[in-house]
Amino acid sequence: MELRTRMMYDVLSENRIKSVLKTKLMGKKIYAFWSIGTTNDFAYLRATQDEPEGALVIAEKQERGRGRKARTWDSQFGKGLWFSIILRPDLPSNKSGLIPYLAGVSVAQAVEKIIGLRPDLKWPNDLLLNGKKFCGILSDVQFDNGNIAFIILGIGVNVNHNPAEWSAEVNDLATSLRIESNRRIDRAEMLAEILACLERNYEKFKADGMGEILDQWKQRCPTFKKNITVLQEKQKLTGLFFDLDEEGCLVLKANDGKMIKIITGDIII
Ligand code: BTN
């Protein structure tokens, strides 16, 4: 394909996204930006202004892409999928930690369908191929009287990056769908598949709860039921990755048999 045609074809405009979407709820309303600070903040603002669930905020580039724990998220122009979805699940506040698992499973299913490779999930919510991260999930939640008012699911997927675009240190830790599949990926098609999986899983969760989705998450997590070390701000905890509980906490069985619930941290492999 001629370069100019290909570039136009790959632009994530509202029309292009609409032309490939297969969903009813996810992407019902689309805010597509050339450049934005972070899609999560814009989605959060829209949600405080009563934007219904399913709205999608997406940008070709983020100036201040955010990762977990105030890390920055490299969001180069035109290379990835940087987007946020507004959800309004009918759940008490203490269950808000469950929704990101639903997103992780959905991205993994979509990637498997489009490129035929099965991503690993790493707690709390990284997606890896060949041991390197290509997707991260960041959720921002607003509570109202002990319930979730809305949750912003921010998803970043490295899609068409080449190794030459990253430093050696980044290449050791990060990858893209293009690097792993050896082909350029149509970002709109990838987005449409992620949203289709997200919608299917969200419906399943609303009908039957999170049980099956958490089971799928665990099946895709190679460290589940293995010995792990969780690094937290002030401590390191070691033990068996025993379970995910009904609030989405990691349950670690320590060497003395004690069960420890962990809300946040990073697993060191
Ligand atoms: C992480 O792994 O630390 C989470 C990364 C989340 C990145 C996405 S990109 C879209 C949305 N906007 C942001 O600023 N962050 C999330």
mmCIF file of N, CA, C and O in Angstrom, residues 3-91:
data_model
loop_
_atom_site.group_PDB
_atom_site.id
_atom_site.type_symbol
_atom_site.label_atom_id
_atom_site.label_comp_id
_atom_site.label_asym_id
_atom_site.label_seq_id
_atom_site.Cartn_x
_atom_site.Cartn_y
_atom_site.Cartn_z
ATOM 1 N N LEU A 3 2.419 4.743 0.949
ATOM 2 C CA LEU A 3 2.597 5.218 2.323
ATOM 3 C C LEU A 3 1.474 6.165 2.772
ATOM 4 O O LEU A 3 0.904 6.005 3.849
ATOM 5 N N ARG A 4 1.137 7.130 1.870
ATOM 6 C CA ARG A 4 0.155 8.128 2.279
ATOM 7 C C ARG A 4 -1.209 7.464 2.546
ATOM 8 O O ARG A 4 -1.881 7.741 3.531
ATOM 9 N N THR A 5 -1.587 6.546 1.688
ATOM 10 C CA THR A 5 -2.875 5.860 1.850
ATOM 11 C C THR A 5 -2.865 5.068 3.150
ATOM 12 O O THR A 5 -3.817 5.068 3.911
ATOM 13 N N ARG A 6 -1.719 4.391 3.387
ATOM 14 C CA ARG A 6 -1.651 3.558 4.573
ATOM 15 C C ARG A 6 -1.760 4.408 5.834
ATOM 16 O O ARG A 6 -2.440 4.050 6.785
ATOM 17 N N MET A 7 -1.085 5.571 5.828
ATOM 18 C CA MET A 7 -1.134 6.419 7.027
ATOM 19 C C MET A 7 -2.556 6.929 7.265
ATOM 20 O O MET A 7 -3.039 6.928 8.380
ATOM 21 N N MET A 8 -3.231 7.324 6.158
ATOM 22 C CA MET A 8 -4.600 7.827 6.330
ATOM 23 C C MET A 8 -5.498 6.714 6.857
ATOM 24 O O MET A 8 -6.319 6.906 7.726
ATOM 25 N N TYR A 9 -5.265 5.529 6.329
ATOM 26 C CA TYR A 9 -6.063 4.370 6.687
ATOM 27 C C TYR A 9 -5.931 4.048 8.172
ATOM 28 O O TYR A 9 -6.861 3.642 8.825
ATOM 29 N N ASP A 10 -4.715 4.288 8.703
ATOM 30 C CA ASP A 10 -4.457 3.897 10.087
ATOM 31 C C ASP A 10 -4.805 4.993 11.103
ATOM 32 O O ASP A 10 -4.647 4.799 12.292
ATOM 33 N N VAL A 11 -5.263 6.147 10.639
ATOM 34 C CA VAL A 11 -5.596 7.207 11.598
ATOM 35 C C VAL A 11 -6.818 6.784 12.414
ATOM 36 O O VAL A 11 -7.786 6.263 11.878
ATOM 37 N N LEU A 12 -6.723 7.008 13.733
ATOM 38 C CA LEU A 12 -7.828 6.587 14.605
ATOM 39 C C LEU A 12 -8.870 7.702 14.723
ATOM 40 O O LEU A 12 -9.085 8.251 15.788
ATOM 41 N N SER A 13 -9.480 8.035 13.595
ATOM 42 C CA SER A 13 -10.527 9.063 13.620
ATOM 43 C C SER A 13 -11.835 8.433 14.110
ATOM 44 O O SER A 13 -11.983 7.205 14.102
ATOM 45 N N GLU A 14 -12.766 9.300 14.470
ATOM 46 C CA GLU A 14 -14.065 8.794 14.923
ATOM 47 C C GLU A 14 -14.728 7.939 13.830
ATOM 48 O O GLU A 14 -15.241 6.848 14.092
ATOM 49 N N ASN A 15 -14.642 8.411 12.572
ATOM 50 C CA ASN A 15 -15.276 7.659 11.477
ATOM 51 C C ASN A 15 -14.638 6.313 11.244
ATOM 52 O O ASN A 15 -15.319 5.317 11.036
ATOM 53 N N ARG A 16 -13.307 6.312 11.260
ATOM 54 C CA ARG A 16 -12.604 5.038 11.037
ATOM 55 C C ARG A 16 -12.961 4.044 12.153
ATOM 56 O O ARG A 16 -13.221 2.874 11.893
ATOM 57 N N ILE A 17 -12.984 4.531 13.397
ATOM 58 C CA ILE A 17 -13.309 3.636 14.516
ATOM 59 C C ILE A 17 -14.739 3.117 14.357
ATOM 60 O O ILE A 17 -14.998 1.924 14.454
ATOM 61 N N LYS A 18 -15.652 4.032 14.037
ATOM 62 C CA LYS A 18 -17.068 3.620 13.889
ATOM 63 C C LYS A 18 -17.229 2.567 12.807
ATOM 64 O O LYS A 18 -18.070 1.680 12.908
ATOM 65 N N SER A 19 -16.406 2.673 11.761
ATOM 66 C CA SER A 19 -16.573 1.749 10.631
ATOM 67 C C SER A 19 -16.183 0.308 10.983
ATOM 68 O O SER A 19 -16.559 -0.613 10.287
ATOM 69 N N VAL A 20 -15.413 0.131 12.054
ATOM 70 C CA VAL A 20 -15.000 -1.244 12.394
ATOM 71 C C VAL A 20 -15.605 -1.752 13.710
ATOM 72 O O VAL A 20 -15.486 -2.933 14.023
ATOM 73 N N LEU A 21 -16.235 -0.856 14.478
ATOM 74 C CA LEU A 21 -16.778 -1.279 15.783
ATOM 75 C C LEU A 21 -17.873 -2.329 15.641
ATOM 76 O O LEU A 21 -18.707 -2.237 14.747
ATOM 77 N N LYS A 22 -17.849 -3.320 16.567
ATOM 78 C CA LYS A 22 -18.870 -4.376 16.523
ATOM 79 C C LYS A 22 -19.726 -4.325 17.790
ATOM 80 O O LYS A 22 -20.420 -5.280 18.106
ATOM 81 N N THR A 23 -19.587 -3.251 18.569
ATOM 82 C CA THR A 23 -20.192 -3.216 19.902
ATOM 83 C C THR A 23 -21.417 -2.298 19.961
ATOM 84 O O THR A 23 -21.558 -1.391 19.144
ATOM 85 N N LYS A 24 -22.248 -2.551 20.980
ATOM 86 C CA LYS A 24 -23.405 -1.666 21.189
ATOM 87 C C LYS A 24 -23.087 -0.618 22.242
ATOM 88 O O LYS A 24 -23.395 0.545 22.118
ATOM 89 N N LEU A 25 -22.421 -1.084 23.342
ATOM 90 C CA LEU A 25 -22.162 -0.178 24.469
ATOM 91 C C LEU A 25 -20.775 0.478 24.366
ATOM 92 O O LEU A 25 -20.658 1.701 24.434
ATOM 93 N N MET A 26 -19.748 -0.347 24.207
ATOM 94 C CA MET A 26 -18.380 0.179 24.241
ATOM 95 C C MET A 26 -18.102 0.989 22.965
ATOM 96 O O MET A 26 -18.132 0.450 21.867
ATOM 97 N N GLY A 27 -17.856 2.278 23.148
ATOM 98 C CA GLY A 27 -17.604 3.145 22.004
ATOM 99 C C GLY A 27 -18.895 3.751 21.449
ATOM 100 O O GLY A 27 -18.911 4.280 20.336
ATOM 101 N N LYS A 28 -19.959 3.688 22.259
ATOM 102 C CA LYS A 28 -21.244 4.273 21.847
ATOM 103 C C LYS A 28 -21.061 5.760 21.523
ATOM 104 O O LYS A 28 -21.653 6.301 20.598
ATOM 105 N N LYS A 29 -20.212 6.385 22.351
ATOM 106 C CA LYS A 29 -19.826 7.777 22.086
ATOM 107 C C LYS A 29 -18.294 7.767 21.966
ATOM 108 O O LYS A 29 -17.624 7.103 22.769
ATOM 109 N N ILE A 30 -17.769 8.469 20.983
ATOM 110 C CA ILE A 30 -16.309 8.443 20.774
ATOM 111 C C ILE A 30 -15.747 9.869 20.823
ATOM 112 O O ILE A 30 -16.233 10.756 20.116
ATOM 113 N N TYR A 31 -14.727 10.047 21.651
ATOM 114 C CA TYR A 31 -13.962 11.296 21.650
ATOM 115 C C TYR A 31 -12.576 10.938 21.148
ATOM 116 O O TYR A 31 -11.807 10.283 21.868
ATOM 117 N N ALA A 32 -12.271 11.296 19.905
ATOM 118 C CA ALA A 32 -10.971 10.918 19.318
ATOM 119 C C ALA A 32 -10.102 12.164 19.181
ATOM 120 O O ALA A 32 -10.518 13.155 18.580
ATOM 121 N N PHE A 33 -8.908 12.114 19.773
ATOM 122 C CA PHE A 33 -8.009 13.267 19.773
ATOM 123 C C PHE A 33 -6.731 12.956 19.006
ATOM 124 O O PHE A 33 -6.259 11.820 18.993
ATOM 125 N N TRP A 34 -6.178 13.995 18.433
ATOM 126 C CA TRP A 34 -4.851 13.923 17.828
ATOM 127 C C TRP A 34 -3.826 13.826 18.958
ATOM 128 O O TRP A 34 -2.983 12.953 18.986
ATOM 129 N N SER A 35 -3.976 14.746 19.912
ATOM 130 C CA SER A 35 -3.072 14.785 21.065
ATOM 131 C C SER A 35 -3.874 15.226 22.296
ATOM 132 O O SER A 35 -4.781 16.039 22.187
ATOM 133 N N ILE A 36 -3.504 14.678 23.440
ATOM 134 C CA ILE A 36 -4.240 15.007 24.679
ATOM 135 C C ILE A 36 -3.248 14.874 25.830
ATOM 136 O O ILE A 36 -2.186 14.249 25.662
ATOM 137 N N GLY A 37 -3.577 15.450 26.991
ATOM 138 C CA GLY A 37 -2.715 15.245 28.168
ATOM 139 C C GLY A 37 -2.744 13.763 28.507
ATOM 140 O O GLY A 37 -1.796 13.027 28.282
ATOM 141 N N THR A 38 -3.880 13.310 29.047
ATOM 142 C CA THR A 38 -4.106 11.883 29.251
ATOM 143 C C THR A 38 -5.589 11.574 29.036
ATOM 144 O O THR A 38 -6.452 12.349 29.481
ATOM 145 N N THR A 39 -5.864 10.483 28.367
ATOM 146 C CA THR A 39 -7.255 10.122 28.068
ATOM 147 C C THR A 39 -8.030 9.863 29.366
ATOM 148 O O THR A 39 -9.229 10.110 29.429
ATOM 149 N N ASN A 40 -7.331 9.371 30.404
ATOM 150 C CA ASN A 40 -8.034 9.096 31.661
ATOM 151 C C ASN A 40 -8.626 10.362 32.271
ATOM 152 O O ASN A 40 -9.756 10.355 32.763
ATOM 153 N N ASP A 41 -7.867 11.457 32.258
ATOM 154 C CA ASP A 41 -8.360 12.691 32.883
ATOM 155 C C ASP A 41 -9.558 13.250 32.114
ATOM 156 O O ASP A 41 -10.526 13.732 32.709
ATOM 157 N N PHE A 42 -9.483 13.190 30.779
ATOM 158 C CA PHE A 42 -10.610 13.703 29.991
ATOM 159 C C PHE A 42 -11.856 12.848 30.255
ATOM 160 O O PHE A 42 -12.958 13.370 30.452
ATOM 161 N N ALA A 43 -11.663 11.527 30.277
ATOM 162 C CA ALA A 43 -12.804 10.632 30.524
ATOM 163 C C ALA A 43 -13.376 10.886 31.926
ATOM 164 O O ALA A 43 -14.598 10.892 32.121
ATOM 165 N N TYR A 44 -12.485 11.107 32.881
ATOM 166 C CA TYR A 44 -12.921 11.362 34.270
ATOM 167 C C TYR A 44 -13.789 12.624 34.313
ATOM 168 O O TYR A 44 -14.862 12.645 34.926
ATOM 169 N N LEU A 45 -13.315 13.666 33.622
ATOM 170 C CA LEU A 45 -14.070 14.924 33.591
ATOM 171 C C LEU A 45 -15.444 14.706 32.954
ATOM 172 O O LEU A 45 -16.468 15.149 33.474
ATOM 173 N N ARG A 46 -15.463 13.996 31.819
ATOM 174 C CA ARG A 46 -16.745 13.721 31.155
ATOM 175 C C ARG A 46 -17.673 12.930 32.085
ATOM 176 O O ARG A 46 -18.876 13.161 32.130
ATOM 177 N N ALA A 47 -17.102 11.976 32.813
ATOM 178 C CA ALA A 47 -17.930 11.149 33.710
ATOM 179 C C ALA A 47 -18.531 11.995 34.825
ATOM 180 O O ALA A 47 -19.686 11.778 35.216
ATOM 181 N N THR A 48 -17.781 12.973 35.329
ATOM 182 C CA THR A 48 -18.341 13.852 36.372
ATOM 183 C C THR A 48 -19.455 14.725 35.782
ATOM 184 O O THR A 48 -20.260 15.285 36.512
ATOM 185 N N GLN A 49 -19.473 14.849 34.444
ATOM 186 C CA GLN A 49 -20.528 15.632 33.789
ATOM 187 C C GLN A 49 -21.627 14.711 33.229
ATOM 188 O O GLN A 49 -22.256 15.025 32.229
ATOM 189 N N ASP A 50 -21.758 13.543 33.873
ATOM 190 C CA ASP A 50 -22.847 12.594 33.577
ATOM 191 C C ASP A 50 -22.757 11.885 32.239
ATOM 192 O O ASP A 50 -23.778 11.430 31.703
ATOM 193 N N GLU A 51 -21.580 11.792 31.670
ATOM 194 C CA GLU A 51 -21.417 11.017 30.426
ATOM 195 C C GLU A 51 -21.841 9.568 30.701
ATOM 196 O O GLU A 51 -21.380 8.961 31.676
ATOM 197 N N PRO A 52 -22.698 8.990 29.869
ATOM 198 C CA PRO A 52 -23.112 7.602 30.110
ATOM 199 C C PRO A 52 -21.960 6.615 29.932
ATOM 200 O O PRO A 52 -20.967 6.931 29.275
ATOM 201 N N GLU A 53 -22.144 5.407 30.481
ATOM 202 C CA GLU A 53 -21.069 4.415 30.360
ATOM 203 C C GLU A 53 -20.925 3.958 28.915
ATOM 204 O O GLU A 53 -21.843 4.060 28.113
ATOM 205 N N GLY A 54 -19.735 3.503 28.614
ATOM 206 C CA GLY A 54 -19.443 3.046 27.253
ATOM 207 C C GLY A 54 -18.695 4.087 26.438
ATOM 208 O O GLY A 54 -18.163 3.766 25.377
ATOM 209 N N ALA A 55 -18.646 5.344 26.921
ATOM 210 C CA ALA A 55 -17.951 6.380 26.142
ATOM 211 C C ALA A 55 -16.462 6.046 26.052
ATOM 212 O O ALA A 55 -15.852 5.598 27.018
ATOM 213 N N LEU A 56 -15.911 6.273 24.862
ATOM 214 C CA LEU A 56 -14.501 5.972 24.584
ATOM 215 C C LEU A 56 -13.749 7.276 24.355
ATOM 216 O O LEU A 56 -14.201 8.126 23.588
ATOM 217 N N VAL A 57 -12.616 7.421 25.025
ATOM 218 C CA VAL A 57 -11.731 8.561 24.780
ATOM 219 C C VAL A 57 -10.416 7.984 24.278
ATOM 220 O O VAL A 57 -9.807 7.139 24.944
ATOM 221 N N ILE A 58 -9.987 8.422 23.097
ATOM 222 C CA ILE A 58 -8.787 7.825 22.500
ATOM 223 C C ILE A 58 -7.940 8.927 21.881
ATOM 224 O O ILE A 58 -8.478 9.935 21.428
ATOM 225 N N ALA A 59 -6.631 8.748 21.891
ATOM 226 C CA ALA A 59 -5.749 9.773 21.328
ATOM 227 C C ALA A 59 -4.598 9.115 20.576
ATOM 228 O O ALA A 59 -4.137 8.044 20.945
ATOM 229 N N GLU A 60 -4.156 9.816 19.524
ATOM 230 C CA GLU A 60 -2.986 9.326 18.780
ATOM 231 C C GLU A 60 -1.723 9.451 19.629
ATOM 232 O O GLU A 60 -0.778 8.701 19.472
ATOM 233 N N LYS A 61 -1.758 10.447 20.536
ATOM 234 C CA LYS A 61 -0.582 10.718 21.353
ATOM 235 C C LYS A 61 -1.031 11.278 22.697
ATOM 236 O O LYS A 61 -2.004 12.034 22.741
ATOM 237 N N GLN A 62 -0.348 10.906 23.775
ATOM 238 C CA GLN A 62 -0.627 11.526 25.079
ATOM 239 C C GLN A 62 0.622 12.297 25.521
ATOM 240 O O GLN A 62 1.734 11.769 25.474
ATOM 241 N N GLU A 63 0.406 13.525 25.930
ATOM 242 C CA GLU A 63 1.531 14.358 26.378
ATOM 243 C C GLU A 63 1.969 13.967 27.782
ATOM 244 O O GLU A 63 3.125 14.091 28.147
ATOM 245 N N ARG A 64 1.005 13.537 28.576
ATOM 246 C CA ARG A 64 1.315 13.176 29.972
ATOM 247 C C ARG A 64 0.682 11.828 30.312
ATOM 248 O O ARG A 64 -0.065 11.711 31.284
ATOM 249 N N GLY A 65 0.966 10.838 29.476
ATOM 250 C CA GLY A 65 0.424 9.499 29.723
ATOM 251 C C GLY A 65 0.852 9.016 31.103
ATOM 252 O O GLY A 65 2.015 9.151 31.488
ATOM 253 N N ARG A 66 -0.096 8.469 31.843
ATOM 254 C CA ARG A 66 0.167 8.038 33.224
ATOM 255 C C ARG A 66 0.130 6.534 33.340
ATOM 256 O O ARG A 66 -0.721 5.874 32.750
ATOM 257 N N GLY A 67 1.036 5.995 34.146
ATOM 258 C CA GLY A 67 0.993 4.589 34.486
ATOM 259 C C GLY A 67 0.634 4.451 35.958
ATOM 260 O O GLY A 67 0.332 5.447 36.630
ATOM 261 N N ARG A 68 0.658 3.232 36.473
ATOM 262 C CA ARG A 68 0.393 3.007 37.885
ATOM 263 C C ARG A 68 1.481 3.684 38.708
ATOM 264 O O ARG A 68 2.600 3.874 38.243
ATOM 265 N N LYS A 69 1.130 4.015 39.960
ATOM 266 C CA LYS A 69 2.073 4.584 40.921
ATOM 267 C C LYS A 69 2.783 5.829 40.374
ATOM 268 O O LYS A 69 4.007 5.975 40.505
ATOM 269 N N ALA A 70 2.020 6.667 39.695
ATOM 270 C CA ALA A 70 2.505 7.941 39.169
ATOM 271 C C ALA A 70 3.685 7.788 38.208
ATOM 272 O O ALA A 70 4.464 8.712 38.010
ATOM 273 N N ARG A 71 3.833 6.607 37.612
ATOM 274 C CA ARG A 71 4.877 6.447 36.594
ATOM 275 C C ARG A 71 4.380 7.092 35.302
ATOM 276 O O ARG A 71 3.187 7.258 35.107
ATOM 277 N N THR A 72 5.328 7.427 34.410
ATOM 278 C CA THR A 72 4.864 7.964 33.121
ATOM 279 C C THR A 72 4.633 6.795 32.170
ATOM 280 O O THR A 72 5.242 5.738 32.310
ATOM 281 N N TRP A 73 3.736 7.001 31.215
ATOM 282 C CA TRP A 73 3.445 5.962 30.218
ATOM 283 C C TRP A 73 3.782 6.536 28.848
ATOM 284 O O TRP A 73 3.160 7.492 28.394
ATOM 285 N N ASP A 74 4.786 5.973 28.222
ATOM 286 C CA ASP A 74 5.243 6.448 26.917
ATOM 287 C C ASP A 74 4.134 6.243 25.880
ATOM 288 O O ASP A 74 3.767 5.104 25.596
ATOM 289 N N SER A 75 3.615 7.342 25.339
ATOM 290 C CA SER A 75 2.459 7.248 24.435
ATOM 291 C C SER A 75 2.772 7.942 23.119
ATOM 292 O O SER A 75 2.222 8.997 22.788
ATOM 293 N N GLN A 76 3.708 7.380 22.366
ATOM 294 C CA GLN A 76 4.155 7.978 21.100
ATOM 295 C C GLN A 76 3.025 8.099 20.088
ATOM 296 O O GLN A 76 2.149 7.241 20.030
ATOM 297 N N PHE A 77 3.149 9.107 19.250
ATOM 298 C CA PHE A 77 2.140 9.389 18.232
ATOM 299 C C PHE A 77 1.965 8.217 17.253
ATOM 300 O O PHE A 77 2.935 7.721 16.667
ATOM 301 N N GLY A 78 0.726 7.786 17.101
ATOM 302 C CA GLY A 78 0.380 6.845 16.031
ATOM 303 C C GLY A 78 0.890 5.423 16.202
ATOM 304 O O GLY A 78 0.696 4.588 15.316
ATOM 305 N N LYS A 79 1.544 5.126 17.309
ATOM 306 C CA LYS A 79 2.152 3.800 17.446
ATOM 307 C C LYS A 79 1.284 2.800 18.199
ATOM 308 O O LYS A 79 1.403 1.601 18.010
ATOM 309 N N GLY A 80 0.471 3.340 19.108
ATOM 310 C CA GLY A 80 -0.242 2.398 19.985
ATOM 311 C C GLY A 80 -1.714 2.699 20.082
ATOM 312 O O GLY A 80 -2.276 3.500 19.334
ATOM 313 N N LEU A 81 -2.329 2.051 21.041
ATOM 314 C CA LEU A 81 -3.718 2.358 21.398
ATOM 315 C C LEU A 81 -3.680 2.939 22.798
ATOM 316 O O LEU A 81 -3.301 2.240 23.753
ATOM 317 N N TRP A 82 -4.019 4.202 22.900
ATOM 318 C CA TRP A 82 -4.050 4.880 24.206
ATOM 319 C C TRP A 82 -5.484 5.331 24.406
ATOM 320 O O TRP A 82 -5.936 6.277 23.773
ATOM 321 N N PHE A 83 -6.219 4.628 25.247
ATOM 322 C CA PHE A 83 -7.639 4.967 25.354
ATOM 323 C C PHE A 83 -8.201 4.688 26.743
ATOM 324 O O PHE A 83 -7.622 3.943 27.546
ATOM 325 N N SER A 84 -9.356 5.310 26.987
ATOM 326 C CA SER A 84 -10.060 5.136 28.261
ATOM 327 C C SER A 84 -11.537 4.918 27.972
ATOM 328 O O SER A 84 -12.080 5.494 27.024
ATOM 329 N N ILE A 85 -12.143 4.099 28.828
ATOM 330 C CA ILE A 85 -13.576 3.799 28.700
ATOM 331 C C ILE A 85 -14.244 4.153 30.030
ATOM 332 O O ILE A 85 -13.699 3.831 31.095
ATOM 333 N N ILE A 86 -15.396 4.779 29.948
ATOM 334 C CA ILE A 86 -16.166 5.071 31.171
ATOM 335 C C ILE A 86 -17.114 3.901 31.444
ATOM 336 O O ILE A 86 -17.876 3.503 30.560
ATOM 337 N N LEU A 87 -17.046 3.367 32.668
ATOM 338 C CA LEU A 87 -17.985 2.317 33.068
ATOM 339 C C LEU A 87 -18.688 2.729 34.357
ATOM 340 O O LEU A 87 -18.100 3.432 35.187
ATOM 341 N N ARG A 88 -19.911 2.278 34.495
ATOM 342 C CA ARG A 88 -20.685 2.568 35.714
ATOM 343 C C ARG A 88 -21.254 1.263 36.270
ATOM 344 O O ARG A 88 -22.472 1.047 36.245
ATOM 345 N N PRO A 89 -20.369 0.375 36.738
ATOM 346 C CA PRO A 89 -20.872 -0.906 37.249
ATOM 347 C C PRO A 89 -21.629 -0.705 38.561
ATOM 348 O O PRO A 89 -21.267 0.160 39.354
ATOM 349 N N ASP A 90 -22.659 -1.514 38.750
ATOM 350 C CA ASP A 90 -23.465 -1.420 39.957
ATOM 351 C C ASP A 90 -22.779 -2.256 41.044
ATOM 352 O O ASP A 90 -23.135 -3.407 41.255
ATOM 353 N N LEU A 91 -21.780 -1.677 41.681
ATOM 354 C CA LEU A 91 -20.959 -2.428 42.638
ATOM 355 C C LEU A 91 -20.618 -1.563 43.842
ATOM 356 O O LEU A 91 -20.441 -0.344 43.701
#
